[in-house]
mmCIF file of C-alpha atoms in Angstrom:
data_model
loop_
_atom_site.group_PDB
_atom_site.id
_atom_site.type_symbol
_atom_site.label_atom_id
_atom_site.label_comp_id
_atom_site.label_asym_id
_atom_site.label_seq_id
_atom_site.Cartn_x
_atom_site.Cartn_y
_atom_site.Cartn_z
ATOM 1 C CA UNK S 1 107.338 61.841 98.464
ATOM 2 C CA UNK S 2 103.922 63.461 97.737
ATOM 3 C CA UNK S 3 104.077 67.111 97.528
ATOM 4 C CA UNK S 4 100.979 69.926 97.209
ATOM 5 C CA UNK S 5 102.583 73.334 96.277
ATOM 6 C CA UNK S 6 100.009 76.590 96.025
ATOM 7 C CA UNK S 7 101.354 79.317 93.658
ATOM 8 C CA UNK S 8 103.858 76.962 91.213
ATOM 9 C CA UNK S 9 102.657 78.368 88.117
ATOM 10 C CA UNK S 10 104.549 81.435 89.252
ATOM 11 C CA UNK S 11 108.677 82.261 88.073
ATOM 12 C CA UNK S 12 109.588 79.876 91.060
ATOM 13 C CA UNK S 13 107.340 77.069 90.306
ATOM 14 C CA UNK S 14 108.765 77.337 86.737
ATOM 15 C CA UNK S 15 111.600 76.032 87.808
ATOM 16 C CA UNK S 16 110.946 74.300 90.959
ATOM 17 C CA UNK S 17 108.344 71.686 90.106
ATOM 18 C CA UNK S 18 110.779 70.391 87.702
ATOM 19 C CA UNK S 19 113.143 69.730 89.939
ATOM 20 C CA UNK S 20 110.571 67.997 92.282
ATOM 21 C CA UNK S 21 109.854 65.765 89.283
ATOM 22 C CA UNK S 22 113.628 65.179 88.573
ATOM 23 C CA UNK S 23 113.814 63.894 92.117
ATOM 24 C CA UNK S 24 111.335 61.797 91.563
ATOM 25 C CA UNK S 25 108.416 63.225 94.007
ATOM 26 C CA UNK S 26 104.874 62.859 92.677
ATOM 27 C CA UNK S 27 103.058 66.539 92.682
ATOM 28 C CA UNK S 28 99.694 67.665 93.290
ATOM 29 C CA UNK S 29 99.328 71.711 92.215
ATOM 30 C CA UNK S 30 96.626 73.889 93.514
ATOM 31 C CA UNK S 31 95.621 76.311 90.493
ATOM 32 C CA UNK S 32 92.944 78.680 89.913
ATOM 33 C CA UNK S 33 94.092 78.180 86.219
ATOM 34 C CA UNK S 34 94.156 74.670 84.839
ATOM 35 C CA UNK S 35 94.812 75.629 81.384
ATOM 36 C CA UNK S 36 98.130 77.714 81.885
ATOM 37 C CA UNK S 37 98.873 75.039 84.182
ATOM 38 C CA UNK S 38 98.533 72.163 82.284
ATOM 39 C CA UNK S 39 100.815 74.498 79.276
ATOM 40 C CA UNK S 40 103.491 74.447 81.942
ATOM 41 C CA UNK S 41 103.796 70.767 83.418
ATOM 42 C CA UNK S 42 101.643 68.784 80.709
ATOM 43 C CA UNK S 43 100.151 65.475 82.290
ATOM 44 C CA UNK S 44 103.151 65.319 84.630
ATOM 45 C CA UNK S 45 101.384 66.693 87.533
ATOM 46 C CA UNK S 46 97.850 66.267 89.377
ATOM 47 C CA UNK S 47 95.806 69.219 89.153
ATOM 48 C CA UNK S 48 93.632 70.275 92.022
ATOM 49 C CA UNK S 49 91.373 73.992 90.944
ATOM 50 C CA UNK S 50 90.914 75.603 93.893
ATOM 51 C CA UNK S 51 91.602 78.915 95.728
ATOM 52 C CA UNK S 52 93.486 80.103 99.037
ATOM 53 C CA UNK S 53 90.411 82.563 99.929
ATOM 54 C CA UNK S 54 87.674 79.725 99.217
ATOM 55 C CA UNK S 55 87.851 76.991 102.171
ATOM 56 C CA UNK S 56 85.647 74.936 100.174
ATOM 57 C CA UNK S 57 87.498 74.698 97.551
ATOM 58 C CA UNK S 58 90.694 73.323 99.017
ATOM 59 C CA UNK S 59 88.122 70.760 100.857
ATOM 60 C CA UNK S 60 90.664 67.228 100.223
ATOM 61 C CA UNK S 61 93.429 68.816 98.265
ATOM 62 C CA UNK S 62 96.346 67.758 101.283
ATOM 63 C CA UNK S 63 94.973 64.358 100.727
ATOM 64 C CA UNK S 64 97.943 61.855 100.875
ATOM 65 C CA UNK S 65 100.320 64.686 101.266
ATOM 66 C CA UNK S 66 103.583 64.421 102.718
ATOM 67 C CA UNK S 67 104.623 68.029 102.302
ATOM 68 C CA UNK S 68 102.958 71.364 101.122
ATOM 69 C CA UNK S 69 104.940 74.173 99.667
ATOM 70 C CA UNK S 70 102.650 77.167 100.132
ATOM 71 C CA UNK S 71 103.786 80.179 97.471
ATOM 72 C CA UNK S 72 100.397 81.701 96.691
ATOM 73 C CA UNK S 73 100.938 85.460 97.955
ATOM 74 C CA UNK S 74 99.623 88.935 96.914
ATOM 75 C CA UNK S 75 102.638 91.162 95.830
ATOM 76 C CA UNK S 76 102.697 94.434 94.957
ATOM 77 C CA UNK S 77 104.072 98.070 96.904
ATOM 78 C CA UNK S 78 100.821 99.368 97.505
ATOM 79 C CA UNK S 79 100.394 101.974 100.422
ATOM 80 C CA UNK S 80 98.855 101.615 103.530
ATOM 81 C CA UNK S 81 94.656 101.561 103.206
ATOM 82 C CA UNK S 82 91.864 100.486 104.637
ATOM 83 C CA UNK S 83 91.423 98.731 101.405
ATOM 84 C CA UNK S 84 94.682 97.160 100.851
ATOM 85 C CA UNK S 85 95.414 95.908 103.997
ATOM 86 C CA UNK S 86 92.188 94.184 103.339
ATOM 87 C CA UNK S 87 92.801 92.854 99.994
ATOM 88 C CA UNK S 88 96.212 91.360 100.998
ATOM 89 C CA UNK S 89 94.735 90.136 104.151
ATOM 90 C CA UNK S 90 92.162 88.227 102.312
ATOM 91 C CA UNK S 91 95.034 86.090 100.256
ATOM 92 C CA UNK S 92 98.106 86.239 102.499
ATOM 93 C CA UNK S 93 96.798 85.960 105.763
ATOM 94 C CA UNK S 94 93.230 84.500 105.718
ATOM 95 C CA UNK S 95 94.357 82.026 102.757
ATOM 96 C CA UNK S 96 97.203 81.109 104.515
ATOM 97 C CA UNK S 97 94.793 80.189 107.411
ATOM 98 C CA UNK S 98 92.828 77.908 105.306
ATOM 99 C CA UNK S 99 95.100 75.964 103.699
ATOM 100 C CA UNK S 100 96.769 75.108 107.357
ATOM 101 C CA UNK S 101 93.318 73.865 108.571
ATOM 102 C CA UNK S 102 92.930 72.022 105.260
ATOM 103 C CA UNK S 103 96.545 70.190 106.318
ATOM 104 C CA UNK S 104 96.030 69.827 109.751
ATOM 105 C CA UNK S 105 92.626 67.693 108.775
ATOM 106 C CA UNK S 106 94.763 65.748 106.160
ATOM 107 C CA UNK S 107 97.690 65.249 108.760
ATOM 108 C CA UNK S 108 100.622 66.189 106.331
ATOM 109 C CA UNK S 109 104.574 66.011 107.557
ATOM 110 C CA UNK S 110 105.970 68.761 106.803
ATOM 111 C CA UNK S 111 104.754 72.273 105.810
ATOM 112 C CA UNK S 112 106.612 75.311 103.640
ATOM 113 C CA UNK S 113 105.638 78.932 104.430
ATOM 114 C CA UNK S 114 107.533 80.550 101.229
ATOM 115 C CA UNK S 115 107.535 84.167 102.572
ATOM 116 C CA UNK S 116 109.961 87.174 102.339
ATOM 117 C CA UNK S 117 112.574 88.857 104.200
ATOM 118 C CA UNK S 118 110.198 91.854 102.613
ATOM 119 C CA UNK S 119 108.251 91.126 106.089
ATOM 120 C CA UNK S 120 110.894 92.343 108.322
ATOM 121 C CA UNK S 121 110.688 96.122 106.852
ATOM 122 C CA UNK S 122 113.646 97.790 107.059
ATOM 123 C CA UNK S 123 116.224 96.486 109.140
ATOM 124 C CA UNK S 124 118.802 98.980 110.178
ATOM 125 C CA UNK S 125 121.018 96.505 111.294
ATOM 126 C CA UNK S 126 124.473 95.845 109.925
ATOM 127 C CA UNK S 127 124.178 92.601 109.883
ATOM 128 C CA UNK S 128 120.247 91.105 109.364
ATOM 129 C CA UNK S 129 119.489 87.541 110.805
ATOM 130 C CA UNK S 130 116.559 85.383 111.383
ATOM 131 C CA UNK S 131 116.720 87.232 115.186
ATOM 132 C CA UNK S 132 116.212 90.857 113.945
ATOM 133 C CA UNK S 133 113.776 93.155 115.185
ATOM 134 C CA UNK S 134 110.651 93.385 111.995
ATOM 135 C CA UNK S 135 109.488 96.716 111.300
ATOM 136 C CA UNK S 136 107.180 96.058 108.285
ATOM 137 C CA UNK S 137 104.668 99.236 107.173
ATOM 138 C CA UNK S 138 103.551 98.313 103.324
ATOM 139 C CA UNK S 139 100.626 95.809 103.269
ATOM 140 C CA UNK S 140 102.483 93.358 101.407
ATOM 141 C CA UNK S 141 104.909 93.514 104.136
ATOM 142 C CA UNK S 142 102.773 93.556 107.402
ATOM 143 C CA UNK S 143 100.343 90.626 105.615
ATOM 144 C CA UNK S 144 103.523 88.583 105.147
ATOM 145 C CA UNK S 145 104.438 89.028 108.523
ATOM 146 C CA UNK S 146 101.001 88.211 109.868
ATOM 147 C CA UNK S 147 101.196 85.463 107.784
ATOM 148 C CA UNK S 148 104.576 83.975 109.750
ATOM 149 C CA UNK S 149 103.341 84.498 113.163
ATOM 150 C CA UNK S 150 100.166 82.487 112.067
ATOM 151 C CA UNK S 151 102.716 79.795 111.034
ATOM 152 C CA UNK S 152 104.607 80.010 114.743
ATOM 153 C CA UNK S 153 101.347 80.149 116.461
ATOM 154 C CA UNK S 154 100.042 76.991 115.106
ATOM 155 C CA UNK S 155 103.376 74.971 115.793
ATOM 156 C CA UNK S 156 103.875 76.995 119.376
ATOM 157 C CA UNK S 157 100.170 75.615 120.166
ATOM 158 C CA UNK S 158 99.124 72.384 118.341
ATOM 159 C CA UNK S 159 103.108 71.249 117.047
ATOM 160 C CA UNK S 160 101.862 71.444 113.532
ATOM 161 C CA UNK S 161 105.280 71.386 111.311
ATOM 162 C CA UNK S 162 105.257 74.661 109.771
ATOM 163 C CA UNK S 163 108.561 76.312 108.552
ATOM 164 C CA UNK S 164 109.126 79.851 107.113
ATOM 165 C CA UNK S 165 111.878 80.910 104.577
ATOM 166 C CA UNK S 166 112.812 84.108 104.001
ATOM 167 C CA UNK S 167 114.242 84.647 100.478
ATOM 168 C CA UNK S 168 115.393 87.983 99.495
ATOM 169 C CA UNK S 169 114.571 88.769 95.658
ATOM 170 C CA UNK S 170 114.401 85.824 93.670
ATOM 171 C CA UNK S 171 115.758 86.805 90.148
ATOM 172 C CA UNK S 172 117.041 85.474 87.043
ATOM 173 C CA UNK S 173 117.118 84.239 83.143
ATOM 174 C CA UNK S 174 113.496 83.945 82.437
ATOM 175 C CA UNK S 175 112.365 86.626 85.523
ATOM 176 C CA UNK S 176 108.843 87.757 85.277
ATOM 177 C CA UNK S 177 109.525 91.206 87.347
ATOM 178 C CA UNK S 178 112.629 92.222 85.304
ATOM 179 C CA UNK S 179 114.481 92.958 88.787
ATOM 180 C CA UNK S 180 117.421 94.386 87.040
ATOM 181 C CA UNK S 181 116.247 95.908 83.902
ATOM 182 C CA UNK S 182 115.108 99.657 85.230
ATOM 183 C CA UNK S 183 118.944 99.953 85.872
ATOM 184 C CA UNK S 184 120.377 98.218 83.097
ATOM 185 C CA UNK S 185 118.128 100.858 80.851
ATOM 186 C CA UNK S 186 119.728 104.111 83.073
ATOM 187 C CA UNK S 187 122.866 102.556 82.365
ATOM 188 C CA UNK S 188 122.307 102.380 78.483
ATOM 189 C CA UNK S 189 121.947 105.726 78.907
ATOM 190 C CA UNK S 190 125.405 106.149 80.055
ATOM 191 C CA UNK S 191 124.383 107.307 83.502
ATOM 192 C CA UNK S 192 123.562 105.869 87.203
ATOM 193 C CA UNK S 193 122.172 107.285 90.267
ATOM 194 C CA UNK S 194 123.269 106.466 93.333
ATOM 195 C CA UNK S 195 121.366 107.823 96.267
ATOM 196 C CA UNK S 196 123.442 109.011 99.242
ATOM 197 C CA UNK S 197 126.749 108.470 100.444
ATOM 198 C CA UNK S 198 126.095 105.296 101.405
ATOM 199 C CA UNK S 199 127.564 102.268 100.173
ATOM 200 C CA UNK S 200 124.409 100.813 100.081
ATOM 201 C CA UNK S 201 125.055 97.249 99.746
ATOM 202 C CA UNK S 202 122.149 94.238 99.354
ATOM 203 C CA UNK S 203 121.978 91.162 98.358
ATOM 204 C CA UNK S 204 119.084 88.955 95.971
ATOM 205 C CA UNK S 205 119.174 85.070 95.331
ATOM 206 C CA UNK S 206 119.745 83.339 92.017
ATOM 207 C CA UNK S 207 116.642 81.111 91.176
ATOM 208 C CA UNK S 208 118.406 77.942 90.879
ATOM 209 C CA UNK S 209 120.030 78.527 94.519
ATOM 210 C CA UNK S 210 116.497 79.284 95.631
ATOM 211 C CA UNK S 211 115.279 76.161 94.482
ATOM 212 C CA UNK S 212 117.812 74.272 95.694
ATOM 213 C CA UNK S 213 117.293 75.492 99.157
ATOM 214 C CA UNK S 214 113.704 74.964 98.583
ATOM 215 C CA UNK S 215 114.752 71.294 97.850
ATOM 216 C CA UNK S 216 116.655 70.759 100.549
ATOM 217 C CA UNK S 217 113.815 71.376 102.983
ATOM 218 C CA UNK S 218 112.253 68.272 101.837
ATOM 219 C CA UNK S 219 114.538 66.540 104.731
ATOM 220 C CA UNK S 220 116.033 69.260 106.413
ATOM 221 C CA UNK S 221 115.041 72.161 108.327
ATOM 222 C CA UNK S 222 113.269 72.309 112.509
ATOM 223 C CA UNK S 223 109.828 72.822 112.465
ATOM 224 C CA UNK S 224 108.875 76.279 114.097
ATOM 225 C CA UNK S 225 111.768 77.871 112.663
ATOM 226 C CA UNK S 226 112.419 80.569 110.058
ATOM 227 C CA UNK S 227 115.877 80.758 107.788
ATOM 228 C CA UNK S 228 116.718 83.446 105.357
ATOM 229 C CA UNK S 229 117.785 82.313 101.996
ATOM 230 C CA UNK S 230 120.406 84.840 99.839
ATOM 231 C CA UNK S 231 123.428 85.008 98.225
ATOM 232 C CA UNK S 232 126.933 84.323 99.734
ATOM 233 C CA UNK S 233 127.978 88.428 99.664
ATOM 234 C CA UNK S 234 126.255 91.634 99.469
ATOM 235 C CA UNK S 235 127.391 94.209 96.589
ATOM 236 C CA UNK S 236 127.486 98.126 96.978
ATOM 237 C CA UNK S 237 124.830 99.825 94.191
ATOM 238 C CA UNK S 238 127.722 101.342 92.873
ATOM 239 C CA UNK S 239 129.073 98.068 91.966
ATOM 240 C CA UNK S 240 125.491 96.474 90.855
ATOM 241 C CA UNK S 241 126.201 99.971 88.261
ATOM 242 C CA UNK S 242 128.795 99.126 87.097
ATOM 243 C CA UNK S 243 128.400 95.125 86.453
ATOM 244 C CA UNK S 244 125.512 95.874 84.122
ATOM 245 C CA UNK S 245 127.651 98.927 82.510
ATOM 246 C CA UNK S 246 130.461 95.895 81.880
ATOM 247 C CA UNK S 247 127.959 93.558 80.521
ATOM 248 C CA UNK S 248 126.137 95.675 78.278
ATOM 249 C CA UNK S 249 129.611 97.007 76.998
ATOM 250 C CA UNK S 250 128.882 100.823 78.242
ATOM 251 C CA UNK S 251 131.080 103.235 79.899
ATOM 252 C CA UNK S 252 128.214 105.109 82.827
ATOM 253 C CA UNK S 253 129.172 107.988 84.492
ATOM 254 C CA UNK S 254 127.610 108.171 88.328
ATOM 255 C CA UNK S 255 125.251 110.758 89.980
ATOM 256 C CA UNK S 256 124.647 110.772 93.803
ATOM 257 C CA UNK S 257 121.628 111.771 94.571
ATOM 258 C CA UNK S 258 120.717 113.516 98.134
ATOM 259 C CA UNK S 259 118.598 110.868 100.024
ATOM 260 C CA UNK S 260 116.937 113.489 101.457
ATOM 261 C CA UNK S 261 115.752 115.068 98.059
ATOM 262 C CA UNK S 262 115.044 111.427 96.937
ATOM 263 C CA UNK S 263 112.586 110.792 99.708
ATOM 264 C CA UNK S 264 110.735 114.258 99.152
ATOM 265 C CA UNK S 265 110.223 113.230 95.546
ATOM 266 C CA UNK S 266 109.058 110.010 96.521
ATOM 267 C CA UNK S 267 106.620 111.610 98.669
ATOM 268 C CA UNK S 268 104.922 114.003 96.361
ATOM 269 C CA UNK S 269 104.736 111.208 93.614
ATOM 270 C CA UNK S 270 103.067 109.307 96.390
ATOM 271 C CA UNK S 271 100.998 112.205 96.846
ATOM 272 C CA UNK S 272 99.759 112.427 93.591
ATOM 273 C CA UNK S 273 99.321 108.767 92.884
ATOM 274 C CA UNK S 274 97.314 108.604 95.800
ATOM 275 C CA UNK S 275 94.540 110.929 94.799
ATOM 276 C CA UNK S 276 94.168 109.141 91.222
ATOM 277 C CA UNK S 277 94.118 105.922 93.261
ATOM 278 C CA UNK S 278 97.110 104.767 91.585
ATOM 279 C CA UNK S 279 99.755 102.187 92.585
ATOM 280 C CA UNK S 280 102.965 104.533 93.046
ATOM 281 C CA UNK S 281 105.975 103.910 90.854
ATOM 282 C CA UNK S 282 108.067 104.088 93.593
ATOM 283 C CA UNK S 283 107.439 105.234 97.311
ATOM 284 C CA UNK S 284 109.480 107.414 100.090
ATOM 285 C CA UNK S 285 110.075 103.222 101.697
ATOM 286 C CA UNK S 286 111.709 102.309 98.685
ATOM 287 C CA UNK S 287 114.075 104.991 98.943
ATOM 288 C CA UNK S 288 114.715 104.464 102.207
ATOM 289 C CA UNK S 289 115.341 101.193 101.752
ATOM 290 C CA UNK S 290 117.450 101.183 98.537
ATOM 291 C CA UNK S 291 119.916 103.703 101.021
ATOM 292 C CA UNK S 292 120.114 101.216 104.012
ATOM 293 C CA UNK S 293 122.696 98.556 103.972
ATOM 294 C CA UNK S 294 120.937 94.786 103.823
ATOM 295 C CA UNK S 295 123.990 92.593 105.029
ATOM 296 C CA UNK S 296 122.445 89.031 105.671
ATOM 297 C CA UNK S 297 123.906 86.235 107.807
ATOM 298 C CA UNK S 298 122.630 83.122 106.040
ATOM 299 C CA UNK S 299 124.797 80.945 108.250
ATOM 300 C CA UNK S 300 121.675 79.078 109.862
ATOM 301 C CA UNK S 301 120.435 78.123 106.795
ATOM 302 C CA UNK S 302 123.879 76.954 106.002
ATOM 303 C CA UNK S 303 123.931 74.738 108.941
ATOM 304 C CA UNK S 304 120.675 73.502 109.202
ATOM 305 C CA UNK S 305 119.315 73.445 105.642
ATOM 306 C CA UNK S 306 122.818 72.426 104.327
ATOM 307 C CA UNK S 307 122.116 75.827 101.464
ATOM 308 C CA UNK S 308 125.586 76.371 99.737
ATOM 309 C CA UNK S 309 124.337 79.237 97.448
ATOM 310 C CA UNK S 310 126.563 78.743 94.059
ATOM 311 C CA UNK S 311 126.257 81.710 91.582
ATOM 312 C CA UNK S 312 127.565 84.810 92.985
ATOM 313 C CA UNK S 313 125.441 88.150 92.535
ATOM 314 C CA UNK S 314 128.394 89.532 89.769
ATOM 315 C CA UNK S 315 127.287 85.930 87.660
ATOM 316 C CA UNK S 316 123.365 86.479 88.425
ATOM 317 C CA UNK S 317 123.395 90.286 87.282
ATOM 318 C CA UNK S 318 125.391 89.241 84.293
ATOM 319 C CA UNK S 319 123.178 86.306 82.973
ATOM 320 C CA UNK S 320 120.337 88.207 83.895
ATOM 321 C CA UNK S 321 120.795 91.759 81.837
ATOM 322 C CA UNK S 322 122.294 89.037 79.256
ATOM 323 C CA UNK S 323 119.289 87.944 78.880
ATOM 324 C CA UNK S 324 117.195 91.197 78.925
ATOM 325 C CA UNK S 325 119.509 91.853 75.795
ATOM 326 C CA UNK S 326 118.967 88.721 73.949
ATOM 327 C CA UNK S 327 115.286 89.008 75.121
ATOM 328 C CA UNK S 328 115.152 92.713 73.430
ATOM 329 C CA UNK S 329 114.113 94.045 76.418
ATOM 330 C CA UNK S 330 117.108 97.054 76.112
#
């Protein structure tokens, strides 16, 4: 199996393209930088430079390609601008564009569409599915979105055999975004916030169940489809709390915050932020969302994908802030 993936010098790639090679697929990456590359994988990969937003530099990089992972994205929480939405656009939507008409010329198989359930907004559902209603307002989110209906679009109108997944936060030993450490640093501190009086339960994927639902797609999965990729359960925040105070060997007392007060802070630091052109710490959407429930039904993936998720979010928090404290992070 020849496989192109965009983006695999990232946390996922780190892991994922050496499970490709395990399995014995030959891989093609497409890298703006050859030399971190080439520190990562060695001579066990091709190397194509190129870039999303350039179509001439992708110009023969699906040659001979059976399937194309595509992971390159623009991240970030930035608010709603003329500017942003133009700067995400530029990477998630119009590179996303010309790396499909760079595989529809080549004729690949299969294609990947790594996205994020970050591109349905907030869901107030109890229960989220691929079916729920998206309400995305950040760029990131909206530009993700954009990006999936371009992937429909093209398989609705000229069959070409995109798929979308839709992990939740990918996290882990090794993270590059330290998903857990901003809490496991309050808790060191002997304390937590908990906003509301919600139980505010959510859910994040371990990296090696990501990739392994990543590999599975290799022969499973209907084109023109989307499947959301998480852990088996959801946990309350006030359990996330107090798994890190366990692990870290702390006793925390908790604090509930109004959400109401929560989201007017948010606001003014958004405020503020905003006039120095700054990317806000955290905005009133985070808040919001932290306080909704994000219950996910993963059961299509489950059928379809075959995705049997295998380390629980209590074993992912716990390896994690372990290794935060080997790390010296806390």
């Amino acid at each position: 199996m020849n496989v192109l993936v965009t983006g695999g010098t990232g946390y996922i790639g780190e892991h994922f393209i050496p499970r490709l090679l395990e399995n014995g697929c030959y891989i093609r990456l497409l890298v703006r930088n050859l030399e971190k590359a080439k520190k990562l994988f060695g001579e066990k990969c091709e190397y194509v430079k190129g870039d999303v937003t350039s179509r001439e530099s992708l110009c023969g990089c699906c040659e001979n390609i059976d399937i194309v992972f595509h992971m390159v994205a623009k991240t970030g929480n930035q608010l709603p601008s003329e500017k942003n939405f133009a700067d995400f656009r530029k990477v998630n939507v119009e590179g996303t564009e010309n790396i499909i008409n760079e595989c529809k010329r080549a004729g690949i198989k299969r294609f990947v569409y790594v996205s994020s359930t970050a591109a349905m907004g907030i869901v107030k559902e109890k229960v989220i599915s691929e079916k729920s209603q998206c309400s995305p307002y950040l760029p990131y989110q909206i530009t993700k979105y954009e990006a999936e209906q371009l992937v429909l679009r093209e398989y609705r109108n000229h069959g070409f055999p995109g798929i979308i997944i839709r992990p939740t936060k990918v996290y882990g030993v090794g993270e590059h975004e330290y998903s857990y450490l901003t809490l496991a640093r309050i808790c060191d501190k002997k304390i937590f916030l908990k906003i509301g009086k919600g139980m505010n339960y959510t859910s994040n994927i371990y990296i090696t169940d990501f990739v392994d639902g990543l590999l599975n797609l290799i022969s499973r999965g209907r084109e023109g489809e989307i499947y959301i990729l998480t852990s088996d359960e959801s946990i309350s925040f006030e359990d996330t709390g107090k798994i890190i105070a366990r692990t870290i060997g702390k006793s925390i007392k908790m604090f509930s915050v109004p959400e109401k007060l929560m989201i007017w802070a948010a606001a003014v630091e958004e405020y503020i932020f905003y006039m120095f052109q700054k990317k806000p710490i955290v905005t009133k959407k985070n808040i919001e969302a932290t306080a909704t429930n994000r219950i996910y039904d993963i059961s299509k993936a489950k059928k379809e994908l075959d995705f049997s998720p295998q380390v629980s979010l209590e074993d992912g928090i716990e390896r994690t802030v372990q290794w935060y404290m080997r790390e010296g992070l806390m």
